[in-house]
CSV table of C-alpha atoms and ligand atoms in Angstrom, one decimal:
chain,number,residue,atom,x,y,z
A,1,MET,CA,0.0,0.0,0.0
A,2,THR,CA,1.4,3.4,-0.9
A,3,ASP,CA,1.1,6.4,1.3
A,4,THR,CA,-1.5,7.9,-1.1
A,5,THR,CA,-3.6,4.8,-1.1
A,6,THR,CA,-3.5,4.7,2.7
A,7,THR,CA,-4.6,8.3,2.8
A,8,LEU,CA,-7.4,7.8,0.3
A,9,ASN,CA,-8.5,4.7,2.2
A,10,GLU,CA,-8.4,6.5,5.4
A,11,ALA,CA,-10.6,9.4,4.1
A,12,ALA,CA,-13.1,7.0,2.5
A,13,LEU,CA,-13.3,4.9,5.6
A,14,GLN,CA,-13.8,7.9,7.8
A,15,GLN,CA,-16.6,9.2,5.6
A,16,LYS,CA,-18.3,5.7,5.6
A,17,ALA,CA,-18.0,5.5,9.3
A,18,LYS,CA,-19.5,9.0,9.7
A,19,ASP,CA,-22.3,8.1,7.4
A,20,HIS,CA,-23.2,4.6,8.6
A,21,LEU,CA,-21.4,3.3,11.6
A,22,TRP,CA,-23.2,3.5,15.0
A,23,MET,CA,-20.5,3.1,17.7
A,24,HIS,CA,-21.4,1.4,21.0
A,25,PHE,CA,-21.5,3.4,24.2
A,26,SER,CA,-20.1,6.4,22.4
A,27,ARG,CA,-21.2,9.9,21.3
A,28,GLN,CA,-21.7,9.8,17.6
A,29,SER,CA,-20.7,13.5,17.5
A,30,THR,CA,-17.1,12.5,18.2
A,31,MET,CA,-17.0,11.1,14.7
A,32,GLU,CA,-17.0,14.6,13.4
A,33,ASN,CA,-13.3,14.7,14.1
A,34,GLY,CA,-12.7,11.1,12.8
A,35,VAL,CA,-12.7,7.9,14.6
A,36,PRO,CA,-9.5,6.0,15.4
A,37,ILE,CA,-9.4,3.0,13.0
A,38,ILE,CA,-7.4,0.0,14.2
A,39,VAL,CA,-6.2,-2.2,11.4
A,40,LYS,CA,-3.7,-4.7,12.9
A,41,GLY,CA,-2.6,-6.3,16.1
A,42,GLU,CA,0.5,-8.3,17.0
A,43,GLY,CA,1.3,-9.5,20.5
A,44,HIS,CA,0.4,-6.6,22.9
A,45,HIS,CA,0.6,-4.0,20.2
A,46,ILE,CA,-2.0,-2.6,17.8
A,47,TRP,CA,-1.6,-0.3,14.8
A,48,ASP,CA,-4.0,2.3,13.5
A,49,SER,CA,-4.8,3.1,9.8
A,50,LYS,CA,-2.1,5.7,9.8
A,51,GLY,CA,0.5,3.1,10.7
A,52,LYS,CA,1.0,4.3,14.3
A,53,GLN,CA,1.7,1.7,17.0
A,54,TYR,CA,0.1,1.5,20.4
A,55,ILE,CA,0.4,-0.7,23.5
A,56,ASP,CA,-3.0,-2.5,23.9
A,57,GLY,CA,-3.4,-1.7,27.6
A,58,LEU,CA,-7.0,-3.1,27.7
A,59,SER,CA,-6.7,-6.3,25.6
A,60,GLY,CA,-9.2,-4.7,23.2
A,61,LEU,CA,-12.0,-4.8,25.9
A,62,PHE,CA,-10.7,-7.3,28.5
A,63,VAL,CA,-10.6,-9.8,25.7
A,64,VAL,CA,-7.3,-10.5,23.9
A,65,ALA,CA,-5.7,-12.4,26.8
A,66,ALA,CA,-3.3,-14.4,24.6
A,67,GLY,CA,-2.3,-11.4,22.6
A,68,HIS,CA,-3.0,-10.4,19.0
A,69,GLY,CA,-1.9,-12.0,15.7
A,70,ARG,CA,-1.9,-15.7,16.9
A,71,ARG,CA,-1.8,-17.6,13.6
A,72,ARG,CA,-2.7,-20.9,15.2
A,73,LEU,CA,-6.0,-19.4,16.4
A,74,ALA,CA,-6.8,-18.1,12.9
A,75,GLU,CA,-5.9,-21.4,11.4
A,76,VAL,CA,-8.0,-23.5,13.7
A,77,ALA,CA,-11.0,-21.1,13.0
A,78,ALA,CA,-10.5,-21.7,9.2
A,79,LYS,CA,-10.2,-25.4,9.6
A,80,GLN,CA,-13.4,-25.6,11.7
A,81,ALA,CA,-15.3,-23.4,9.2
A,82,GLU,CA,-14.3,-25.6,6.4
A,83,GLU,CA,-15.2,-28.8,8.2
A,84,LEU,CA,-18.5,-27.6,9.8
A,85,ALA,CA,-19.1,-23.9,9.8
A,86,PHE,CA,-22.3,-24.0,11.7
A,87,PHE,CA,-24.7,-26.2,13.5
A,88,PRO,CA,-26.9,-25.3,16.4
A,89,ILE,CA,-26.9,-27.0,19.8
A,90,TRP,CA,-30.7,-27.2,19.8
A,91,SER,CA,-31.4,-31.0,20.1
A,92,TYR,CA,-28.2,-31.7,18.2
A,93,ALA,CA,-24.5,-31.3,19.1
A,94,HIS,CA,-21.1,-31.0,17.5
A,95,PRO,CA,-17.7,-32.1,18.7
A,96,ALA,CA,-16.2,-28.7,19.4
A,97,ALA,CA,-19.1,-27.6,21.8
A,98,ILE,CA,-19.0,-31.0,23.5
A,99,GLU,CA,-15.2,-30.8,24.0
A,100,LEU,CA,-15.3,-27.2,25.2
A,101,ALA,CA,-18.2,-28.0,27.7
A,102,ASP,CA,-16.1,-30.9,29.0
A,103,ARG,CA,-13.0,-28.7,29.3
A,104,LEU,CA,-14.8,-25.8,31.1
A,105,ALA,CA,-16.5,-28.2,33.5
A,106,ASP,CA,-13.0,-29.5,34.3
A,107,TYR,CA,-11.6,-26.1,35.0
A,108,ALA,CA,-14.7,-24.8,36.9
A,109,PRO,CA,-14.6,-25.1,40.7
A,110,GLY,CA,-16.5,-27.8,42.6
A,111,ASP,CA,-19.7,-29.2,41.1
A,112,LEU,CA,-20.0,-26.6,38.3
A,113,ASN,CA,-20.4,-29.3,35.6
A,114,ARG,CA,-23.0,-28.2,33.1
A,115,VAL,CA,-22.3,-25.6,30.4
A,116,PHE,CA,-24.9,-23.5,28.7
A,117,PHE,CA,-23.4,-21.6,25.7
A,118,SER,CA,-24.3,-18.2,24.5
A,119,THR,CA,-22.5,-15.7,22.2
A,120,GLY,CA,-21.3,-13.2,24.8
A,121,GLY,CA,-21.3,-11.9,28.4
A,122,GLY,CA,-24.7,-10.2,28.5
A,123,GLU,CA,-26.4,-13.3,27.2
A,124,ALA,CA,-24.5,-15.4,29.8
A,125,VAL,CA,-25.8,-13.2,32.5
A,126,GLU,CA,-29.3,-13.2,31.0
A,127,THR,CA,-29.2,-17.0,31.0
A,128,ALA,CA,-28.2,-17.1,34.7
A,129,PHE,CA,-31.0,-14.7,35.6
A,130,LYS,CA,-33.7,-16.7,33.8
A,131,LEU,CA,-32.3,-20.0,35.1
A,132,ALA,CA,-32.3,-18.8,38.7
A,133,LYS,CA,-35.9,-17.8,38.5
A,134,TYR,CA,-36.9,-21.1,36.8
A,135,TYR,CA,-34.9,-23.2,39.2
A,136,TRP,CA,-36.8,-21.8,42.2
A,137,LYS,CA,-40.1,-22.3,40.4
A,138,LEU,CA,-39.2,-25.9,39.9
A,139,GLN,CA,-38.4,-26.2,43.6
A,140,GLY,CA,-42.0,-25.1,44.4
A,141,ARG,CA,-40.8,-21.6,45.5
A,142,PRO,CA,-42.2,-19.4,42.7
A,143,THR,CA,-41.9,-16.1,44.5
A,144,LYS,CA,-38.1,-16.3,44.6
A,145,HIS,CA,-37.4,-14.1,41.6
A,146,LYS,CA,-35.4,-11.0,42.8
A,147,VAL,CA,-31.7,-10.5,42.1
A,148,ILE,CA,-29.2,-8.5,44.1
A,149,SER,CA,-26.1,-6.9,42.7
A,150,ARG,CA,-23.7,-4.1,43.6
A,151,SER,CA,-23.7,-0.4,43.2
A,152,VAL,CA,-22.0,0.8,39.9
A,153,ALA,CA,-21.4,-2.8,38.7
A,154,TYR,CA,-21.9,-3.5,35.0
A,155,HIS,CA,-23.4,-6.8,34.0
A,156,GLY,CA,-24.5,-6.2,30.4
A,157,THR,CA,-27.2,-4.6,28.3
A,158,PRO,CA,-29.9,-7.1,27.6
A,159,GLN,CA,-33.0,-6.0,29.6
A,160,GLY,CA,-32.6,-8.7,32.2
A,161,ALA,CA,-28.9,-8.2,32.6
A,162,LEU,CA,-29.5,-4.4,32.6
A,163,ALA,CA,-31.8,-5.0,35.6
A,164,ILE,CA,-28.7,-6.4,37.4
A,165,THR,CA,-26.4,-3.6,36.2
A,166,GLY,CA,-26.0,-1.0,38.9
A,167,ILE,CA,-25.4,2.1,36.9
A,168,PRO,CA,-28.5,4.4,37.0
A,169,ALA,CA,-27.3,6.6,34.1
A,170,MET,CA,-27.2,3.6,31.8
A,171,LYS,CA,-30.8,2.6,32.7
A,172,GLU,CA,-33.0,5.6,33.1
A,173,MET,CA,-33.7,6.0,29.4
A,174,PHE,CA,-34.9,2.4,29.2
A,175,GLU,CA,-37.3,2.5,32.1
A,176,PRO,CA,-39.3,0.6,33.0
A,177,ILE,CA,-36.4,-1.9,33.5
A,178,THR,CA,-37.1,-5.6,34.0
A,179,PRO,CA,-38.3,-5.6,37.7
A,180,GLY,CA,-36.6,-7.4,40.5
A,181,GLY,CA,-33.1,-5.8,40.6
A,182,PHE,CA,-31.8,-4.5,44.0
A,183,ARG,CA,-28.5,-2.9,44.8
A,184,VAL,CA,-26.1,-3.1,47.7
A,185,PRO,CA,-22.8,-1.3,48.4
A,186,ASN,CA,-19.7,-2.5,46.5
A,187,THR,CA,-16.3,-3.2,47.9
A,188,ASN,CA,-14.6,0.1,47.1
A,189,ALA,CA,-12.2,0.2,50.1
A,190,TYR,CA,-10.9,3.6,49.1
A,191,ARG,CA,-14.3,5.2,49.6
A,192,ALA,CA,-15.6,2.7,52.3
A,193,ASN,CA,-16.3,5.5,54.8
A,194,GLU,CA,-18.4,7.4,52.3
A,195,MET,CA,-20.6,4.2,52.0
A,196,GLY,CA,-21.1,4.1,55.8
A,197,PHE,CA,-18.3,1.8,57.0
A,198,VAL,CA,-16.5,3.0,60.1
A,199,GLY,CA,-12.8,2.1,60.1
A,200,ASP,CA,-9.7,1.8,58.0
A,201,ALA,CA,-10.9,-0.4,55.1
A,202,GLN,CA,-7.6,-0.2,53.3
A,203,GLY,CA,-5.6,-1.1,56.4
A,204,ALA,CA,-6.2,-2.6,59.8
A,205,ASP,CA,-10.0,-3.0,59.2
A,206,ALA,CA,-9.9,-4.6,55.8
A,207,GLU,CA,-11.5,-7.8,57.0
A,208,ALA,CA,-14.2,-5.9,59.0
A,209,PHE,CA,-14.9,-4.0,55.8
A,210,GLY,CA,-15.3,-7.3,54.0
A,211,LEU,CA,-17.8,-8.5,56.5
A,212,TRP,CA,-19.6,-5.2,56.6
A,213,ALA,CA,-20.0,-5.2,52.8
A,214,ALA,CA,-21.2,-8.9,52.7
A,215,ASN,CA,-23.7,-8.2,55.5
A,216,ARG,CA,-25.3,-5.5,53.3
A,217,ILE,CA,-26.4,-8.4,51.1
A,218,GLU,CA,-28.0,-10.1,54.1
A,219,GLU,CA,-29.7,-6.9,55.0
A,220,MET,CA,-31.2,-6.5,51.5
A,221,ILE,CA,-32.3,-10.2,51.5
A,222,LEU,CA,-34.1,-9.5,54.8
A,223,PHE,CA,-35.5,-6.1,53.6
A,224,GLU,CA,-37.0,-7.8,50.6
A,225,GLY,CA,-37.9,-11.1,52.3
A,226,PRO,CA,-35.8,-14.3,51.6
A,227,GLU,CA,-38.7,-16.0,50.0
A,228,THR,CA,-38.6,-13.4,47.2
A,229,VAL,CA,-34.8,-13.4,46.4
A,230,ALA,CA,-33.5,-15.8,43.8
A,231,ALA,CA,-29.8,-14.9,43.3
A,232,VAL,CA,-26.9,-12.6,44.0
A,233,PHE,CA,-24.7,-11.5,41.1
A,234,LEU,CA,-21.1,-10.5,41.9
A,235,GLU,CA,-17.9,-10.0,40.0
A,236,PRO,CA,-14.9,-11.4,41.8
A,237,VAL,CA,-13.2,-8.1,41.1
A,238,GLN,CA,-15.7,-5.4,40.2
A,239,ASN,CA,-14.7,-3.6,37.0
A,240,SER,CA,-17.0,-0.7,36.8
A,241,GLY,CA,-16.0,2.0,39.3
A,242,GLY,CA,-12.4,1.0,38.8
A,243,CYS,CA,-11.3,-2.5,40.0
A,244,PHE,CA,-12.7,-3.3,43.4
A,245,PRO,CA,-11.1,-6.6,44.7
A,246,PRO,CA,-13.0,-8.5,47.4
A,247,PRO,CA,-11.8,-7.6,50.9
A,248,PRO,CA,-10.7,-10.6,53.1
A,249,SER,CA,-13.6,-12.8,54.2
A,250,TYR,CA,-16.0,-11.1,51.8
A,251,PHE,CA,-16.9,-14.1,49.7
A,252,ARG,CA,-16.7,-16.5,52.6
A,253,ARG,CA,-19.4,-14.4,54.3
A,254,VAL,CA,-21.4,-14.0,51.1
A,255,ARG,CA,-21.5,-17.8,50.6
A,256,GLU,CA,-22.6,-18.2,54.2
A,257,ILE,CA,-25.5,-15.7,53.7
A,258,CYS,CA,-26.5,-17.3,50.4
A,259,ASP,CA,-26.7,-20.7,52.0
A,260,GLN,CA,-28.6,-19.5,55.0
A,261,TYR,CA,-31.3,-17.8,52.9
A,262,ASP,CA,-31.4,-20.2,49.9
A,263,VAL,CA,-30.1,-17.6,47.5
A,264,LEU,CA,-28.0,-18.6,44.5
A,265,LEU,CA,-24.5,-17.1,44.1
A,266,VAL,CA,-23.6,-16.1,40.6
A,267,SER,CA,-19.9,-15.2,39.9
A,268,ASP,CA,-20.0,-12.9,36.9
A,269,GLU,CA,-16.5,-13.6,35.5
A,270,VAL,CA,-17.1,-12.1,32.0
A,271,ILE,CA,-13.9,-10.1,32.7
A,272,CYS,CA,-12.2,-12.1,35.5
A,273,ALA,CA,-12.2,-15.6,34.0
A,274,PHE,CA,-9.4,-17.0,31.9
A,275,GLY,CA,-6.3,-15.6,33.4
A,276,ARG,CA,-7.2,-12.0,34.2
A,277,ILE,CA,-6.7,-12.8,37.9
A,278,GLY,CA,-4.2,-15.5,37.3
A,279,HIS,CA,-6.6,-18.5,37.3
A,280,MET,CA,-9.0,-20.0,34.8
A,281,PHE,CA,-11.8,-18.9,37.1
A,282,ALA,CA,-11.4,-16.1,39.6
A,283,ALA,CA,-13.7,-17.9,42.2
A,284,ASP,CA,-10.6,-20.2,42.7
A,285,ALA,CA,-8.4,-17.2,43.3
A,286,TYR,CA,-10.6,-16.0,46.1
A,287,GLY,CA,-11.6,-19.5,47.4
A,288,PHE,CA,-15.3,-19.4,47.0
A,289,GLN,CA,-17.8,-21.8,45.4
A,290,PRO,CA,-20.5,-20.1,43.3
A,291,ASP,CA,-23.7,-21.8,42.0
A,292,MET,CA,-23.1,-20.4,38.5
A,293,ILE,CA,-20.3,-18.7,36.7
A,294,THR,CA,-20.9,-16.5,33.7
A,295,CYS,CA,-18.0,-16.0,31.3
A,296,ALA,CA,-17.1,-14.9,27.8
A,297,LYS,CA,-14.5,-12.4,26.5
A,298,ALA,CA,-11.1,-14.1,27.0
A,299,MET,CA,-12.4,-17.6,26.4
A,300,THR,CA,-11.3,-17.3,22.8
A,301,SER,CA,-9.0,-14.3,23.3
A,302,GLY,CA,-11.5,-12.6,21.0
A,303,TYR,CA,-10.6,-14.6,17.9
A,304,SER,CA,-14.3,-15.5,17.7
A,305,PRO,CA,-17.2,-14.6,20.0
A,306,ILE,CA,-18.7,-17.0,22.6
A,307,GLY,CA,-20.2,-16.9,26.1
A,308,ALA,CA,-21.1,-19.5,28.7
A,309,THR,CA,-23.0,-20.0,31.9
A,310,ILE,CA,-21.6,-22.8,34.0
A,311,ILE,CA,-24.1,-24.4,36.3
A,312,SER,CA,-23.9,-26.6,39.4
A,313,ASP,CA,-25.2,-30.1,39.6
A,314,ARG,CA,-27.7,-29.0,42.1
A,315,ILE,CA,-29.3,-26.4,39.7
A,316,TYR,CA,-29.1,-28.8,36.8
A,317,GLU,CA,-30.8,-31.7,38.7
A,318,PRO,CA,-34.4,-30.9,37.8
A,319,PHE,CA,-33.5,-30.8,34.1
A,320,ARG,CA,-31.5,-34.0,34.2
A,321,THR,CA,-34.4,-36.4,33.7
A,322,GLY,CA,-38.0,-36.2,32.7
A,323,ASN,CA,-39.8,-33.7,30.5
A,324,THR,CA,-38.5,-30.4,31.9
A,325,SER,CA,-36.5,-28.3,29.4
A,326,PHE,CA,-35.0,-24.8,29.7
A,327,TYR,CA,-36.9,-22.8,27.0
A,328,HIS,CA,-33.9,-20.6,26.3
A,329,GLY,CA,-31.1,-20.4,23.7
A,330,TYR,CA,-29.3,-18.6,21.0
A,331,THR,CA,-28.8,-19.6,17.3
A,332,PHE,CA,-25.1,-18.9,17.5
A,333,GLY,CA,-24.6,-20.2,21.1
A,334,GLY,CA,-21.7,-22.6,21.2
A,335,HIS,CA,-20.8,-21.8,17.6
A,336,PRO,CA,-18.4,-24.5,16.2
A,337,VAL,CA,-15.8,-22.0,15.0
A,338,SER,CA,-15.8,-20.2,18.4
A,339,ALA,CA,-15.8,-23.4,20.4
A,340,ALA,CA,-12.8,-24.7,18.3
A,341,VAL,CA,-10.9,-21.5,18.8
A,342,ALA,CA,-11.7,-21.5,22.6
A,343,LEU,CA,-10.1,-25.0,22.9
A,344,GLU,CA,-7.0,-23.9,21.0
A,345,ASN,CA,-6.8,-20.7,23.1
A,346,LEU,CA,-7.0,-22.7,26.3
A,347,ASP,CA,-4.2,-24.9,24.9
A,348,ILE,CA,-2.1,-21.7,24.6
A,349,PHE,CA,-2.9,-20.9,28.2
A,350,GLU,CA,-1.6,-24.3,29.3
A,351,GLU,CA,1.5,-24.4,27.1
A,352,GLU,CA,2.7,-20.9,27.8
A,353,GLY,CA,1.6,-20.9,31.5
A,354,LEU,CA,-0.3,-17.6,31.1
A,355,ASN,CA,-2.0,-17.9,34.5
A,356,GLU,CA,1.3,-18.5,36.1
A,357,ASN,CA,2.8,-15.5,34.3
A,358,VAL,CA,0.0,-13.3,35.7
A,359,ARG,CA,0.4,-14.7,39.3
A,360,GLN,CA,4.2,-14.2,39.2
A,361,ASN,CA,4.2,-10.8,37.6
A,362,SER,CA,1.1,-9.2,39.1
A,363,PRO,CA,3.0,-7.7,42.1
A,364,LEU,CA,5.5,-6.1,39.8
A,365,PHE,CA,2.7,-4.6,37.7
A,366,ARG,CA,1.1,-3.3,40.9
A,367,ALA,CA,4.4,-1.8,42.0
A,368,ALA,CA,4.9,-0.1,38.7
A,369,LEU,CA,1.5,1.5,38.9
A,370,GLU,CA,1.9,2.4,42.6
A,371,ARG,CA,4.9,4.4,41.8
A,372,LEU,CA,2.4,6.8,40.2
A,373,THR,CA,1.0,7.6,43.6
A,374,ASP,CA,3.7,10.3,44.0
A,375,LEU,CA,1.6,12.4,41.5
A,376,PRO,CA,-0.9,14.8,43.0
A,377,ILE,CA,-3.7,13.5,40.8
A,378,VAL,CA,-3.4,9.8,41.6
A,379,GLY,CA,-5.6,9.0,44.6
A,380,ASP,CA,-5.6,5.2,44.6
A,381,VAL,CA,-4.2,2.2,42.7
A,382,ARG,CA,-6.2,-1.0,43.1
A,383,GLY,CA,-6.8,-4.3,41.5
A,384,ASP,CA,-5.4,-7.8,41.2
A,385,GLY,CA,-3.8,-10.1,38.6
A,386,TYR,CA,-3.4,-8.1,35.3
A,387,PHE,CA,-6.4,-5.9,36.2
A,388,PHE,CA,-5.9,-2.5,37.7
A,389,GLY,CA,-7.7,0.8,38.2
A,390,ILE,CA,-6.1,4.2,39.0
A,391,GLU,CA,-8.5,6.6,40.6
A,392,LEU,CA,-7.9,10.2,39.9
A,393,VAL,CA,-8.7,12.9,42.5
A,394,LYS,CA,-8.7,16.6,42.8
A,395,ASP,CA,-7.4,16.5,46.3
A,396,LYS,CA,-5.5,13.6,47.7
A,397,ALA,CA,-5.8,14.5,51.3
A,398,THR,CA,-9.6,14.8,51.2
A,399,LYS,CA,-10.2,12.4,48.3
A,400,GLU,CA,-12.3,15.1,46.7
A,401,THR,CA,-13.3,14.0,43.3
A,402,PHE,CA,-14.0,16.1,40.1
A,403,ASP,CA,-17.3,17.7,39.5
A,404,ASP,CA,-19.2,16.9,36.2
A,405,ASP,CA,-17.6,19.7,34.3
A,406,GLU,CA,-14.0,18.9,35.4
A,407,SER,CA,-14.6,15.2,34.7
A,408,GLU,CA,-15.9,16.0,31.3
A,409,ARG,CA,-12.9,18.2,30.5
A,410,LEU,CA,-10.4,15.8,32.1
A,411,LEU,CA,-11.6,12.4,30.9
A,412,ARG,CA,-13.3,13.1,27.6
A,413,GLY,CA,-11.6,16.4,26.7
A,414,PHE,CA,-8.0,15.4,27.5
A,415,LEU,CA,-7.0,12.1,29.1
A,416,SER,CA,-8.4,9.4,26.7
A,417,LYS,CA,-7.0,11.2,23.7
A,418,ALA,CA,-3.7,12.2,25.3
A,419,LEU,CA,-3.0,8.6,26.5
A,420,TYR,CA,-3.8,7.3,23.0
A,421,ASP,CA,-1.6,10.0,21.4
A,422,ALA,CA,1.2,8.9,23.7
A,423,GLY,CA,0.9,5.4,22.5
A,424,LEU,CA,-1.3,3.7,25.2
A,425,TYR,CA,-4.7,2.4,24.4
A,426,CYS,CA,-6.6,2.0,27.7
A,427,ARG,CA,-9.7,3.4,29.2
A,428,ALA,CA,-10.5,6.6,31.1
A,429,ASP,CA,-13.9,5.9,32.7
A,430,ASP,CA,-16.3,7.8,35.0
A,431,ARG,CA,-19.2,5.4,35.5
A,432,GLY,CA,-18.2,5.8,39.2
A,433,ASP,CA,-15.4,8.1,40.2
A,434,PRO,CA,-12.9,8.9,37.4
A,435,VAL,CA,-10.5,6.0,36.8
A,436,ILE,CA,-8.0,4.8,34.3
A,437,GLN,CA,-8.4,1.1,33.7
A,438,LEU,CA,-5.7,-1.3,32.6
A,439,ALA,CA,-6.0,-4.9,31.6
A,440,PRO,CA,-3.3,-5.8,29.1
A,441,PRO,CA,-2.7,-9.1,27.4
A,442,LEU,CA,-1.4,-11.7,29.9
A,443,THR,CA,1.8,-12.2,27.9
A,444,ILE,CA,3.5,-9.0,29.0
A,445,GLY,CA,6.1,-8.5,31.8
A,446,PRO,CA,8.2,-6.0,33.7
A,447,LYS,CA,9.6,-4.2,30.7
A,448,GLU,CA,6.1,-3.4,29.5
A,449,PHE,CA,4.9,-2.4,33.0
A,450,ASP,CA,7.7,0.2,33.0
A,451,GLU,CA,6.7,1.4,29.6
A,452,ILE,CA,3.0,1.7,30.6
A,453,GLU,CA,4.1,3.6,33.8
A,454,GLY,CA,6.2,6.0,31.8
A,455,ILE,CA,3.4,6.9,29.5
A,456,LEU,CA,0.9,7.3,32.3
A,457,ARG,CA,3.3,9.5,34.3
A,458,GLY,CA,3.8,11.9,31.4
A,459,VAL,CA,0.1,12.2,30.6
A,460,LEU,CA,-1.1,12.4,34.2
A,461,THR,CA,1.5,15.1,35.0
A,462,GLU,CA,0.2,17.2,32.1
A,463,ALA,CA,-3.4,16.5,33.1
A,464,TRP,CA,-2.7,18.0,36.5
A,465,THR,CA,-1.4,21.3,35.0
A,466,ARG,CA,-4.6,21.6,32.9
A,467,LEU,CA,-7.0,21.5,35.8
B,1,PLP,C1,-18.9,-8.3,34.3
B,1,PLP,C2,-19.6,-8.2,33.0
B,1,PLP,N1,-20.7,-8.9,32.8
B,1,PLP,C3,-21.3,-8.8,31.6
B,1,PLP,C4,-20.8,-8.1,30.5
B,1,PLP,C5,-21.5,-8.0,29.2
B,1,PLP,O1,-20.8,-8.8,28.2
B,1,PLP,P1,-21.0,-8.5,26.7
B,1,PLP,O2,-20.5,-7.2,26.4
B,1,PLP,O3,-20.2,-9.6,26.0
B,1,PLP,O4,-22.5,-8.7,26.4
B,1,PLP,C6,-19.6,-7.4,30.7
B,1,PLP,C7,-19.0,-6.6,29.6
B,1,PLP,O5,-18.0,-5.9,29.7
B,1,PLP,C8,-19.0,-7.4,32.0
B,1,PLP,O6,-17.8,-6.8,32.2
């Protein structure tokens, strides 16, 4: 491609994008100045249509765990498409879906042995929500239909999943939302006192905070009546709001509460599964046993879409024999190409020890980011595995955050673009307080951590001077 062709292509693509492409979760007006067009990926790098290289600091969207440009994943997709491009798993089956279900059941903790495929995370959550309601009806407890989740948590956009999502600004325009969703405080230790916890949640009282936050779930179950509550949906590390890991004893206490009141515990691992926290499933990282796991994104490292809800023997039991079927499914659920790619991707995980790499290097990644706390704008660095959030504040001493105007100027007006211009694709997000989110491919190590820190340091230093 000559430079002229590139330029012509770029102009034509930009015009077509402006005329016809509706971007997700974005202001269409930003297209007036052109949209960044990404054309290539290799390892932990991506390139735009002008040939500029960036570090992919977000694995696309928490997806490309094994990195870009893996020929063997492309080849396995082509081979499967040639052999059997499509067949549903409605009353029939195909080898790739069977093998993948078997593999996921092997990895999943405890008695999570049954896999219901979908095409992405939102559908996996939707599936778990419907199954929870149906399960309790089959137990002769039809009023157990409500679901509890946490403030600011994101669980997807289908109307059921949206009822579980805890971000009012994403919901108000779609009211009335599917009924039955109730919210409890999240595990934001940095702002625990603002949520009503008394003590040092980031220090000596971390465990007390874990118990306090878990007990808010019990309180909500009691407020609503245990006979009306079907399930609790929690991410092992909550993404939205900027990476809230579970405090000590949190999941132990949540499990206890769920058992006491007959409420199902769903671990939404759409982001956390497949290595993000250094394990195939993050429930293992934090030592708890969910009744269902929802997962998607990194299962194929993004080389083809798929989602799954992994279900315990107990929940599956009423469906095992007799005439009961789960009237639910998706044409493309468990797609042969995606299932074949997932199997190959999981082979890469095993062969290259990606989980081990994350476990070994996570403390170094954290340390590199924590060096940024010498900057006046960096209030908190938190996360786990290869999954971190950096909270930005106006005043470190008081933890004062930015008002709407400042947030608008800082995040949308400056930071996202400045980070990108400086060669780092990541996310500046203000669904809760303003944070920069990082979730790079699981293949990187100390050299790249330093590079990421360097870029962040430059841009955050400049951001401060612009306030
Ligand atoms: C925790 C969680 N659940 C569900 C979803 C929805 O997944 P999808 O976008 O694949 O529908 C997401 C997406 O980011 C997520 O982070």
